[in-house]
Tab-separated table of C-alpha atoms in Angstrom:
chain	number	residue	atom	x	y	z
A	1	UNK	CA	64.981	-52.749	-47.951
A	2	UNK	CA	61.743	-50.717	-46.623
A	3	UNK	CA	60.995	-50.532	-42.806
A	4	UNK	CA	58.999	-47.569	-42.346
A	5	UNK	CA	57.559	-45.524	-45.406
A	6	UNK	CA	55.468	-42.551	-44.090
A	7	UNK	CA	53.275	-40.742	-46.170
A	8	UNK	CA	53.461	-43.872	-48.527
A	9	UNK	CA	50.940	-42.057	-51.024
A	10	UNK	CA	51.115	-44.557	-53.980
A	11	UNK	CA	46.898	-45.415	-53.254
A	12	UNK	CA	46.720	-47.549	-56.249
A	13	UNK	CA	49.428	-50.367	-54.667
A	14	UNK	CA	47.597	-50.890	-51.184
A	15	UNK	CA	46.554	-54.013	-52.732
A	16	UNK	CA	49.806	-55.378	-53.734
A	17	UNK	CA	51.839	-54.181	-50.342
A	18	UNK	CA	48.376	-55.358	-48.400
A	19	UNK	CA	48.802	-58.729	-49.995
A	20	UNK	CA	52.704	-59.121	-49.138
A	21	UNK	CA	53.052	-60.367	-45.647
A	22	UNK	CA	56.305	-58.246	-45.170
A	23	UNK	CA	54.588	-55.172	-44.561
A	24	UNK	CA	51.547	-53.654	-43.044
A	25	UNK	CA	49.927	-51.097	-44.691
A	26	UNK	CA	49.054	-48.724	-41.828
A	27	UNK	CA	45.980	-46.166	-41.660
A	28	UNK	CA	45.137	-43.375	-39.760
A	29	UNK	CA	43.479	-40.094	-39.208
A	30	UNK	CA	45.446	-36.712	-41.278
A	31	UNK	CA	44.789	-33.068	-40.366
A	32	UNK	CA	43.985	-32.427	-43.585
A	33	UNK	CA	40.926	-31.938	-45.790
A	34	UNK	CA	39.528	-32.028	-49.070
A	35	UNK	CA	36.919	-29.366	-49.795
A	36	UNK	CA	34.493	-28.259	-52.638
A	37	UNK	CA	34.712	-24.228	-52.192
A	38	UNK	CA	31.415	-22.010	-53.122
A	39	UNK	CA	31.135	-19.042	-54.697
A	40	UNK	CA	29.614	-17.432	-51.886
A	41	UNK	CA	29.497	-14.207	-53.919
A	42	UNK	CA	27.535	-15.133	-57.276
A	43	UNK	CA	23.589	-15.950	-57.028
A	44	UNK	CA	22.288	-18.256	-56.762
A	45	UNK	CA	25.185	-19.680	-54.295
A	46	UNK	CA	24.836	-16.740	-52.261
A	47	UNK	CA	21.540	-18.399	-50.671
A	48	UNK	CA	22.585	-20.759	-47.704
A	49	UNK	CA	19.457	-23.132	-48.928
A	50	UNK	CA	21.121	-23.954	-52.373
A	51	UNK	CA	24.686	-24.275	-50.600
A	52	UNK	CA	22.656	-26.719	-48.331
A	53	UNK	CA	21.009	-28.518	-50.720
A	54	UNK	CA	24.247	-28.938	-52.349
A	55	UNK	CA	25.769	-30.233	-49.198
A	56	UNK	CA	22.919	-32.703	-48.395
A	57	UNK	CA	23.032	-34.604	-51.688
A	58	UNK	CA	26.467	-35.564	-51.752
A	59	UNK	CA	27.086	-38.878	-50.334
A	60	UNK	CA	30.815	-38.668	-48.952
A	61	UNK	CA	30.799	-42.439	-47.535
A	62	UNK	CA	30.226	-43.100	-51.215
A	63	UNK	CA	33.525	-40.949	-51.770
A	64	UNK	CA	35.444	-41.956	-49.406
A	65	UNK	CA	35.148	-45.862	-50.302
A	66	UNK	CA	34.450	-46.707	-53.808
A	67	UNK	CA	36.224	-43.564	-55.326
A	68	UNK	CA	39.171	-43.271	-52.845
A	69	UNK	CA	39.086	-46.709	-52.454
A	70	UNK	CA	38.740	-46.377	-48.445
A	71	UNK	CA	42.274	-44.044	-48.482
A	72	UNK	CA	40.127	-41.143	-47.408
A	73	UNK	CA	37.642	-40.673	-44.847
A	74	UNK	CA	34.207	-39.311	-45.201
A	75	UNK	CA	33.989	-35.875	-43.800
A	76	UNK	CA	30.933	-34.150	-41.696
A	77	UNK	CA	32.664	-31.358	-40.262
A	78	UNK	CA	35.176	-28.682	-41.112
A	79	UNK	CA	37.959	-29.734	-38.757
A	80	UNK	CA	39.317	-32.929	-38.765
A	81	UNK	CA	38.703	-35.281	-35.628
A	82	UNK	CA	41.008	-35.576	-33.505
A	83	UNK	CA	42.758	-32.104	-33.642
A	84	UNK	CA	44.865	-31.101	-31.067
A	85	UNK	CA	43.234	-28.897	-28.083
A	86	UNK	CA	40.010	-28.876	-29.160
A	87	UNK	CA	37.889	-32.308	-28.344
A	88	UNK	CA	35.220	-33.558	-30.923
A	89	UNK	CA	34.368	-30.814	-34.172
A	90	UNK	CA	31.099	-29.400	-34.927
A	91	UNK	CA	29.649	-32.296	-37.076
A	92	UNK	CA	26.579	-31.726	-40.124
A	93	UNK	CA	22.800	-32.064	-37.923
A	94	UNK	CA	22.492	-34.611	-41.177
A	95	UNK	CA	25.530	-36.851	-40.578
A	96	UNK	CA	22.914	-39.495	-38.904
A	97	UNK	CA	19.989	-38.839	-41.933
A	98	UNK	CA	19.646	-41.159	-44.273
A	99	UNK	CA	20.656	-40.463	-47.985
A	100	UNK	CA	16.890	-40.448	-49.493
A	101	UNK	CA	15.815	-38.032	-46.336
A	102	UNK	CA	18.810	-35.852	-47.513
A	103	UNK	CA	17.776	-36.152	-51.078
A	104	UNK	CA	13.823	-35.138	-50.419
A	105	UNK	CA	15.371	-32.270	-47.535
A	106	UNK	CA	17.789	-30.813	-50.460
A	107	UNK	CA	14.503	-30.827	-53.501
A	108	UNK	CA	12.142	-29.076	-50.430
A	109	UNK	CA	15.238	-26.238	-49.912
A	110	UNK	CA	16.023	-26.157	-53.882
A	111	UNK	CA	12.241	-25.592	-54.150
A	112	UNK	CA	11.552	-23.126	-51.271
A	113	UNK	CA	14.998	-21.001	-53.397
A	114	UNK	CA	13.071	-21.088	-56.177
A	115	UNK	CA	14.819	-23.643	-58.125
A	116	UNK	CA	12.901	-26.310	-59.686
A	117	UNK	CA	12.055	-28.066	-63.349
A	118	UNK	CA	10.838	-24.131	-64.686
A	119	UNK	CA	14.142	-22.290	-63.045
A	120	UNK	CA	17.057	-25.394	-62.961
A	121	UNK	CA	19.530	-24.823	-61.363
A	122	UNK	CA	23.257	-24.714	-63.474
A	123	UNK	CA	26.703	-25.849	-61.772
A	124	UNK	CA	30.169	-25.942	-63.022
A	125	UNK	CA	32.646	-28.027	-60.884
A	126	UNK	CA	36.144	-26.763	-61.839
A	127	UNK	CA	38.871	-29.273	-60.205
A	128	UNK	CA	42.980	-29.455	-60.487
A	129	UNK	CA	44.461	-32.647	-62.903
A	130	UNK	CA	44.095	-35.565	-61.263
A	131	UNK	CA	42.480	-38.947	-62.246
A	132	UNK	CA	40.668	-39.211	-58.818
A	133	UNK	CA	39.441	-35.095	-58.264
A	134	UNK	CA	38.010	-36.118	-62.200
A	135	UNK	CA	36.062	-39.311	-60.972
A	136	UNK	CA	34.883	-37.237	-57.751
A	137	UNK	CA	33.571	-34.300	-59.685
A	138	UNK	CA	32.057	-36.799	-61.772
A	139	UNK	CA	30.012	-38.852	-58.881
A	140	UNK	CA	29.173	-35.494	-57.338
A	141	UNK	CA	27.270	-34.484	-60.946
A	142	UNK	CA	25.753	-38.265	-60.504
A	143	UNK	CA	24.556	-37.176	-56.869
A	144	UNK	CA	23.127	-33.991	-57.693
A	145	UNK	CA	21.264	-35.231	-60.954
A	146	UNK	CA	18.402	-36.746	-58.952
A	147	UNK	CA	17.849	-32.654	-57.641
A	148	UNK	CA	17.301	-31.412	-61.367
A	149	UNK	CA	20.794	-29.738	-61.108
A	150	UNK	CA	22.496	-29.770	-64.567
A	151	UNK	CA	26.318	-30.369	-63.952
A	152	UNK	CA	29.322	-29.494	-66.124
A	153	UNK	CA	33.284	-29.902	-65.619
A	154	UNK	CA	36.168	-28.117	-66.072
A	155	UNK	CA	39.732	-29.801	-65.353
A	156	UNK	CA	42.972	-27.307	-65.669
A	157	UNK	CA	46.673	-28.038	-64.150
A	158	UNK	CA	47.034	-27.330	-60.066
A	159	UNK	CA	48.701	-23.849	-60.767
A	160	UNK	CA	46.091	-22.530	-62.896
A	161	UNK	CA	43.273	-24.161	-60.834
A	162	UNK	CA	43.872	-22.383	-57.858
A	163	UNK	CA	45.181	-18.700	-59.617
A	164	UNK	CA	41.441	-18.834	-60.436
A	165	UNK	CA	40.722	-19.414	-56.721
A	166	UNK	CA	43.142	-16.801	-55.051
A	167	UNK	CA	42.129	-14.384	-57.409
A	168	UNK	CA	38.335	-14.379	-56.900
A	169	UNK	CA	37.821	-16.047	-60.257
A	170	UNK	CA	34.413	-16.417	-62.042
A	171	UNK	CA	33.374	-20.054	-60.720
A	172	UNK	CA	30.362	-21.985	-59.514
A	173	UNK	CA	31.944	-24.839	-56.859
A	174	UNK	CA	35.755	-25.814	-57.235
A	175	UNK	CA	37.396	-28.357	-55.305
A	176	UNK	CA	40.315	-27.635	-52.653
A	177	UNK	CA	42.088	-28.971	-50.184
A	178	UNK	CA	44.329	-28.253	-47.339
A	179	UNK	CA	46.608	-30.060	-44.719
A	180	UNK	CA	46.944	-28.471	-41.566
A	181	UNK	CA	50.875	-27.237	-40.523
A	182	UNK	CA	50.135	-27.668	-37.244
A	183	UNK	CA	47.633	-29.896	-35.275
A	184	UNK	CA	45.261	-26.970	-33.925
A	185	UNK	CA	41.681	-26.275	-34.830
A	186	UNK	CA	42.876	-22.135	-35.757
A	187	UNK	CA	44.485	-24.021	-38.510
A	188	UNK	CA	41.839	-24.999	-40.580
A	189	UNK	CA	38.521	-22.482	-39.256
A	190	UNK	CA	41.395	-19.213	-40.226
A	191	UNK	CA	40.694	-20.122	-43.932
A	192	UNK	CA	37.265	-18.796	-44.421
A	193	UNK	CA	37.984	-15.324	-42.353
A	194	UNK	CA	37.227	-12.498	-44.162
A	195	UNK	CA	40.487	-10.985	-44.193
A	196	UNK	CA	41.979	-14.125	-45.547
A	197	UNK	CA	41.846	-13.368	-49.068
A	198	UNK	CA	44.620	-16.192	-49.511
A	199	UNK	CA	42.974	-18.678	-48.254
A	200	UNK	CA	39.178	-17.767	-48.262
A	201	UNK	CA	38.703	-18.797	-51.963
A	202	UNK	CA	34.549	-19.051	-51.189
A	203	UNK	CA	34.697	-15.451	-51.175
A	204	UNK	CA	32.782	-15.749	-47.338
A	205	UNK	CA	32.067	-13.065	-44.917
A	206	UNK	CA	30.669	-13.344	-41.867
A	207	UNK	CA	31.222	-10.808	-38.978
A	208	UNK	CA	29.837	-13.166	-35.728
A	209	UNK	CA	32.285	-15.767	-37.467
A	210	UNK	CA	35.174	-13.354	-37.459
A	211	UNK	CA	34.694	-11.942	-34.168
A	212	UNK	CA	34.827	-15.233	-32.640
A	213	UNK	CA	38.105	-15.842	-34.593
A	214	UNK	CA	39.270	-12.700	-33.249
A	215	UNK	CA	38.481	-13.527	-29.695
A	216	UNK	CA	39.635	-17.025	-30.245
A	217	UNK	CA	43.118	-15.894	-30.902
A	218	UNK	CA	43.155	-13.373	-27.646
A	219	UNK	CA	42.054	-16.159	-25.565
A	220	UNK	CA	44.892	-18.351	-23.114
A	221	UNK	CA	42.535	-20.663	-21.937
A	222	UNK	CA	42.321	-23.607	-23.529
A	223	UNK	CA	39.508	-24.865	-22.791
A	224	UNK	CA	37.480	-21.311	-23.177
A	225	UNK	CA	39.306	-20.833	-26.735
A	226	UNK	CA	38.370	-24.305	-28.294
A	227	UNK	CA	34.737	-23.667	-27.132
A	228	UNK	CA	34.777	-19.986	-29.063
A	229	UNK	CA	36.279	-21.997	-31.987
A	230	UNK	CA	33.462	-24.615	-31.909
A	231	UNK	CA	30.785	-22.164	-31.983
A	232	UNK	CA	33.170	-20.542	-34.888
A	233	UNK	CA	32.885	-24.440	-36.737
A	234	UNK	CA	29.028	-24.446	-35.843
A	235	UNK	CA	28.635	-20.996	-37.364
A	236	UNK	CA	30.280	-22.734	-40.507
A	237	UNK	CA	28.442	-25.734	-40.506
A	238	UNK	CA	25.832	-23.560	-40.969
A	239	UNK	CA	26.802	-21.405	-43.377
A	240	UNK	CA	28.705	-23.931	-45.364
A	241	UNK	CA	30.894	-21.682	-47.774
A	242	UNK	CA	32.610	-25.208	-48.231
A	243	UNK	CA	31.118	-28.186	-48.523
A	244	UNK	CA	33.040	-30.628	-46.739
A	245	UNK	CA	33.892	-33.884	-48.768
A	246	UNK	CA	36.767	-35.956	-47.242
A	247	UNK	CA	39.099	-36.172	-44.303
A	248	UNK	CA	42.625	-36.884	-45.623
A	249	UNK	CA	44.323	-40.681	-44.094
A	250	UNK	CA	47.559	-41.083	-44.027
A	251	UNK	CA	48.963	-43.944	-45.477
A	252	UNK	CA	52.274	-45.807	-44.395
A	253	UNK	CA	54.135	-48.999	-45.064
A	254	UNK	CA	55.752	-50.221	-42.447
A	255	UNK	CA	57.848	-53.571	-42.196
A	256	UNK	CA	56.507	-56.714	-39.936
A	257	UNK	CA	60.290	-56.156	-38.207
A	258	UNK	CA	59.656	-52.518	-37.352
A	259	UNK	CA	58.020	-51.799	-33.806
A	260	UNK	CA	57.287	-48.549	-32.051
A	261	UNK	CA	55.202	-47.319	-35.451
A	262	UNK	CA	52.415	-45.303	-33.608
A	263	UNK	CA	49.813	-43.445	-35.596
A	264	UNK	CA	49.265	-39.167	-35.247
A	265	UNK	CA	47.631	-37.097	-36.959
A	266	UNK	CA	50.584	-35.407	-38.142
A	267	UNK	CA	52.274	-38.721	-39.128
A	268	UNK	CA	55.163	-38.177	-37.833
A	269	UNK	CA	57.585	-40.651	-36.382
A	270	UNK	CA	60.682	-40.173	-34.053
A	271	UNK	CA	63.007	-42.890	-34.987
A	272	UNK	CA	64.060	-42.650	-31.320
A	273	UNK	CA	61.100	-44.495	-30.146
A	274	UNK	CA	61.371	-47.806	-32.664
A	275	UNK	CA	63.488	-50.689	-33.240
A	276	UNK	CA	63.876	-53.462	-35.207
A	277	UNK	CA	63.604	-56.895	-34.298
């Protein structure tokens, strides 16, 4: 018998456990992401207005429900809501536009980076073996046809996928992801510092971004530090060496007899704190 199943990942039997009165299927915010990283190196991704443009077209709601199926949320920001010691995140100025404003604002910034019908614009989307990263990649080329941008894929196993990354690889946008060890906003905005070679797979450098990291981590006060890391996420948000795509949900099955189940973050459960009537 099943009373408590966290990370219950299985996203194509929500249905089945949703339909059997035994369990609830429980949802709730992750610290975790999924990303598409930019070569922030190779033209013409260097130029914030193509990275933007990029951004602007992709509809993540879109993501989030029809390809995820609702088990992911759509993202606007960098870090995760509701990360520990740090209030809301810096969200996209175009999380309230409307998706044909985006559209028009992404042609205008393609346009203005000389990019157009005489100069289109090529992108390869590499992504790691899976059925859903293949059916995201795919509504992402959907998304930025209506821009003029001519889209190709390229699918290779996780371990070869992110070699490419780590080692500074010859690619246009690749997806990524990453799930926070600890619930702190450090643990996500760290990836894209420049001496994160690791982690910083967009190739990104920015010295006002690094210096607030750097100040950041010398900081005790709280609050003071998770306003230097905000203006760190706004710098970002800017910038956008990643394009945000999806917050990461947990999922967990948990039995009708099992109470004390509260939802974190982190997703973790003391057993100390349930019971089972």
């Amino acid at each position: 018998d099943i009373d408590g199943m966290p990370r219950f990942g299985a996203a194509q039997a929500v249905r089945q456990f949703q339909a059997d009165k035994r369990f609830v299927v429980e949802f709730g915010g992750q610290a975790g992401k999924g990303i598409m990283s930019i070569n922030n190196r190779k033209p013409p991704f260097n130029d914030v207005r193509v990275r933007r443009a990029l951004a602007l077209a992709v509809d993540t709601e879109f993501l989030a429900e029809e390809i995820w199926g609702g088990t992911m949320l759509p993202a606007y920001s960098f870090v995760p809501p509701g990360i520990g010691n740090y209030g809301e995140p810096a969200y996209a100025d175009w999380k309230s536009m409307g998706h044909l404003d985006r559209e028009d604002e992404a042609i205008r910034l393609l346009t203005e980076a000389g990019i157009g019908p005489d100069n289109p614009l090529a992108v390869e989307i590499r992504f790691n073996t899976s059925e859903n990263h293949k059916n995201t990649a795919i509504a992402i080329a959907d998304m930025w046809k209506p821009l003029g941008i001519e889209v190709s894929l390229l699918n290779s196993d996780t371990k070869t996928h992110y070699a490419v990354l780590r080692d500074k690889g010859d690619f246009d946008v690749a997806r990524a992801g990453w799930i926070g060890d600890y619930s702190d906003p450090q643990n996500f905005l760290f990836m894209v510092q420049s001496d994160n070679p690791g982690f910083n797979y967009a190739n990104y450098a920015n010295p006002e971004y690094d210096a607030l990291m750097k100040q950041a981590a010398a900081t005790v006060d709280l609050a003071a530090r998770a306003r230097l890391l905000r203006r760190a996420e706004t710098i970002f948000m800017r910038d956008l060496p990643f394009l945000p795509l999806l917050y990461y949900s947990s999922m967990s099955l948990v039995s009708d007899r099992l109470h004390g189940w509260e939802d974190n973050i982190q997703n973790v459960h003391a057993t100390r704190w349930m019971r089972i009537e």
